[in-house]
Amino acid sequence: MPSKKINIVLITITLAYPVSAISDYLFTAPPRETPQKGIETYQPIADYLSKSTGEKFIYRQPANWVEYSRGIQNNEYDLVFDGPHFVSWRIQYTQHSVLSKLPQLHVWRVIARSDANDIQTLDDLVGKKICAPKSPNFGMLTMMSHYSNPAREPVHIITKGWKEGFDSVVQGICVAAVMPKTNHRKFDPLLEKTRAIHTHLPYPNQAFTVSPSVPPHLQSKITRLLLSDKGQAAMSKLRDRFSHGANLISAENEEYEGISMVLSRADNFKSAVK
């Protein structure tokens, strides 16, 4: 390659990532989206942090939940955005620190048809079909954590979305389904077709955590950047999807204490939850 072209390449790299950059930090989120949607949602965040810190943040989407779960347990990720149960596990077992979270509380509801008079409590679901996303979905794990005896628990029917679970209850495919309270209100605002038989206590919402591999001063800087106006703008697609556009807010590790216990029901985490 001619020297002129080499110089141009070096200048381009220097402008994109200043010479002070000394580390590559791996940023990830659960494989809930298609690869393209993942890039659209999370790559702007990685680009913003790289530009603002002088370090290099690389977004990588795991191929599947097995790879994602293994990566979490092996502490392969430096910056992660995901659900409260994973946040709690990383804080407890890999010394991650929470940086910022979605502002709304996470409230799960278990619903049944309005005319299902024999279904009044979670105990009435033993041996009956319930609709929920597959493990390690937080709602599914939260509901199933109510049952301590594998011989006396509901039959889990896997659904791909909250609306599918709701429709399955209305159509009689499942006796009950778990979903966020906000989704239940959206699907049946007047409670004409369904009713709640159980509402779980509220949890803190999805959050960003950072690993000990990121120096404390950089952790503080990332927090400030994410909560700034420019940071909120970089997270616009994330906010549109998960918080109806509301800004993320600061968070504390203590808020997530104990939530990881629901992962004892997750196939890829059973041996990792003590």
mmCIF file of C-alpha atoms in Angstrom, residues 137-259:
data_model
loop_
_atom_site.group_PDB
_atom_site.id
_atom_site.type_symbol
_atom_site.label_atom_id
_atom_site.label_comp_id
_atom_site.label_asym_id
_atom_site.label_seq_id
_atom_site.Cartn_x
_atom_site.Cartn_y
_atom_site.Cartn_z
ATOM 1 C CA ASN A 137 -37.677 -15.042 30.665
ATOM 2 C CA PHE A 138 -38.012 -13.083 33.904
ATOM 3 C CA GLY A 139 -41.805 -13.276 34.037
ATOM 4 C CA MET A 140 -41.888 -17.017 33.469
ATOM 5 C CA LEU A 141 -39.204 -17.624 36.113
ATOM 6 C CA THR A 142 -40.902 -15.312 38.610
ATOM 7 C CA MET A 143 -44.206 -17.134 38.270
ATOM 8 C CA MET A 144 -42.684 -20.620 38.408
ATOM 9 C CA SER A 145 -40.636 -19.708 41.487
ATOM 10 C CA HIS A 146 -43.912 -19.908 43.426
ATOM 11 C CA TYR A 147 -43.848 -23.697 43.034
ATOM 12 C CA SER A 148 -41.268 -25.601 45.076
ATOM 13 C CA ASN A 149 -42.379 -29.130 44.157
ATOM 14 C CA PRO A 150 -41.758 -30.096 40.495
ATOM 15 C CA ALA A 151 -44.508 -32.701 40.809
ATOM 16 C CA ARG A 152 -47.022 -30.010 41.715
ATOM 17 C CA GLU A 153 -46.692 -27.135 39.298
ATOM 18 C CA PRO A 154 -48.365 -25.871 36.108
ATOM 19 C CA VAL A 155 -47.638 -27.176 32.620
ATOM 20 C CA HIS A 156 -45.622 -24.507 30.818
ATOM 21 C CA ILE A 157 -46.790 -23.761 27.259
ATOM 22 C CA ILE A 158 -44.188 -21.627 25.471
ATOM 23 C CA THR A 159 -45.427 -18.485 23.740
ATOM 24 C CA LYS A 160 -43.407 -15.954 21.763
ATOM 25 C CA GLY A 161 -44.953 -12.716 22.951
ATOM 26 C CA TRP A 162 -47.272 -11.207 25.547
ATOM 27 C CA LYS A 163 -50.111 -10.829 23.034
ATOM 28 C CA GLU A 164 -49.892 -14.492 22.081
ATOM 29 C CA GLY A 165 -50.136 -15.409 25.755
ATOM 30 C CA PHE A 166 -53.141 -13.146 26.245
ATOM 31 C CA ASP A 167 -54.916 -14.487 23.159
ATOM 32 C CA SER A 168 -54.209 -18.064 24.242
ATOM 33 C CA VAL A 169 -55.990 -17.450 27.540
ATOM 34 C CA VAL A 170 -58.988 -15.839 25.837
ATOM 35 C CA GLN A 171 -59.194 -18.730 23.354
ATOM 36 C CA GLY A 172 -58.911 -21.365 26.085
ATOM 37 C CA ILE A 173 -55.571 -22.750 24.903
ATOM 38 C CA CYS A 174 -54.084 -21.912 28.296
ATOM 39 C CA VAL A 175 -55.829 -21.494 31.619
ATOM 40 C CA ALA A 176 -53.530 -18.618 32.599
ATOM 41 C CA ALA A 177 -50.631 -16.509 31.349
ATOM 42 C CA VAL A 178 -47.990 -14.250 32.842
ATOM 43 C CA MET A 179 -47.272 -10.791 31.431
ATOM 44 C CA PRO A 180 -46.306 -7.279 32.516
ATOM 45 C CA LYS A 181 -49.124 -5.379 34.183
ATOM 46 C CA THR A 182 -48.824 -2.645 31.550
ATOM 47 C CA ASN A 183 -49.426 -5.158 28.749
ATOM 48 C CA HIS A 184 -52.482 -6.595 30.476
ATOM 49 C CA ARG A 185 -53.936 -3.096 30.756
ATOM 50 C CA LYS A 186 -53.197 -2.519 27.086
ATOM 51 C CA PHE A 187 -54.793 -5.763 25.868
ATOM 52 C CA ASP A 188 -57.864 -5.661 28.131
ATOM 53 C CA PRO A 189 -58.255 -2.146 29.575
ATOM 54 C CA LEU A 190 -61.815 -2.702 30.828
ATOM 55 C CA LEU A 191 -61.143 -6.271 32.027
ATOM 56 C CA GLU A 192 -63.948 -7.545 29.818
ATOM 57 C CA LYS A 193 -62.238 -10.830 28.914
ATOM 58 C CA THR A 194 -59.701 -11.501 31.643
ATOM 59 C CA ARG A 195 -58.787 -10.738 35.239
ATOM 60 C CA ALA A 196 -55.661 -10.834 37.359
ATOM 61 C CA ILE A 197 -55.390 -13.730 39.784
ATOM 62 C CA HIS A 198 -51.990 -12.652 41.090
ATOM 63 C CA THR A 199 -49.859 -9.506 40.920
ATOM 64 C CA HIS A 200 -46.250 -9.865 41.997
ATOM 65 C CA LEU A 201 -44.509 -7.246 44.087
ATOM 66 C CA PRO A 202 -42.733 -4.680 41.890
ATOM 67 C CA TYR A 203 -39.122 -5.151 40.851
ATOM 68 C CA PRO A 204 -36.614 -2.605 39.572
ATOM 69 C CA ASN A 205 -36.443 -2.652 35.794
ATOM 70 C CA GLN A 206 -33.837 -3.530 33.179
ATOM 71 C CA ALA A 207 -30.477 -1.871 33.689
ATOM 72 C CA PHE A 208 -26.911 -1.362 32.525
ATOM 73 C CA THR A 209 -24.143 -2.991 34.537
ATOM 74 C CA VAL A 210 -20.375 -2.744 34.204
ATOM 75 C CA SER A 211 -17.718 -5.284 35.149
ATOM 76 C CA PRO A 212 -14.687 -4.740 37.429
ATOM 77 C CA SER A 213 -12.529 -4.814 34.280
ATOM 78 C CA VAL A 214 -13.650 -1.220 33.719
ATOM 79 C CA PRO A 215 -11.709 1.140 36.040
ATOM 80 C CA PRO A 216 -13.786 2.991 38.672
ATOM 81 C CA HIS A 217 -13.161 6.411 37.121
ATOM 82 C CA LEU A 218 -14.396 5.129 33.761
ATOM 83 C CA GLN A 219 -17.440 3.499 35.373
ATOM 84 C CA SER A 220 -18.396 6.880 36.829
ATOM 85 C CA LYS A 221 -17.855 8.568 33.489
ATOM 86 C CA ILE A 222 -20.015 6.012 31.657
ATOM 87 C CA THR A 223 -22.814 6.593 34.161
ATOM 88 C CA ARG A 224 -22.669 10.352 33.633
ATOM 89 C CA LEU A 225 -22.584 9.917 29.871
ATOM 90 C CA LEU A 226 -25.564 7.548 29.774
ATOM 91 C CA LEU A 227 -27.659 9.890 31.905
ATOM 92 C CA SER A 228 -26.719 13.004 29.914
ATOM 93 C CA ASP A 229 -28.918 14.431 27.168
ATOM 94 C CA LYS A 230 -26.580 13.055 24.498
ATOM 95 C CA GLY A 231 -26.548 9.676 26.195
ATOM 96 C CA GLN A 232 -30.336 9.540 26.337
ATOM 97 C CA ALA A 233 -30.364 10.429 22.629
ATOM 98 C CA ALA A 234 -27.947 7.574 21.861
ATOM 99 C CA MET A 235 -30.347 5.261 23.710
ATOM 100 C CA SER A 236 -33.430 6.533 21.860
ATOM 101 C CA LYS A 237 -34.310 3.210 20.212
ATOM 102 C CA LEU A 238 -33.743 1.348 23.477
ATOM 103 C CA ARG A 239 -35.973 3.840 25.310
ATOM 104 C CA ASP A 240 -38.669 3.683 22.630
ATOM 105 C CA ARG A 241 -38.836 -0.077 22.902
ATOM 106 C CA PHE A 242 -38.583 -0.601 26.644
ATOM 107 C CA SER A 243 -39.748 2.581 28.405
ATOM 108 C CA HIS A 244 -42.106 4.354 25.982
ATOM 109 C CA GLY A 245 -39.396 6.949 25.414
ATOM 110 C CA ALA A 246 -38.824 7.796 29.083
ATOM 111 C CA ASN A 247 -35.268 8.617 30.135
ATOM 112 C CA LEU A 248 -33.152 6.152 32.063
ATOM 113 C CA ILE A 249 -32.348 7.046 35.669
ATOM 114 C CA SER A 250 -29.601 6.256 38.173
ATOM 115 C CA ALA A 251 -29.642 2.943 40.054
ATOM 116 C CA GLU A 252 -28.054 1.263 43.076
ATOM 117 C CA ASN A 253 -26.820 -2.311 43.508
ATOM 118 C CA GLU A 254 -28.979 -2.824 46.607
ATOM 119 C CA GLU A 255 -32.167 -2.478 44.557
ATOM 120 C CA TYR A 256 -31.420 -5.782 42.811
ATOM 121 C CA GLU A 257 -30.461 -7.842 45.851
ATOM 122 C CA GLY A 258 -31.943 -11.353 45.908
ATOM 123 C CA ILE A 259 -33.705 -11.221 42.532
#
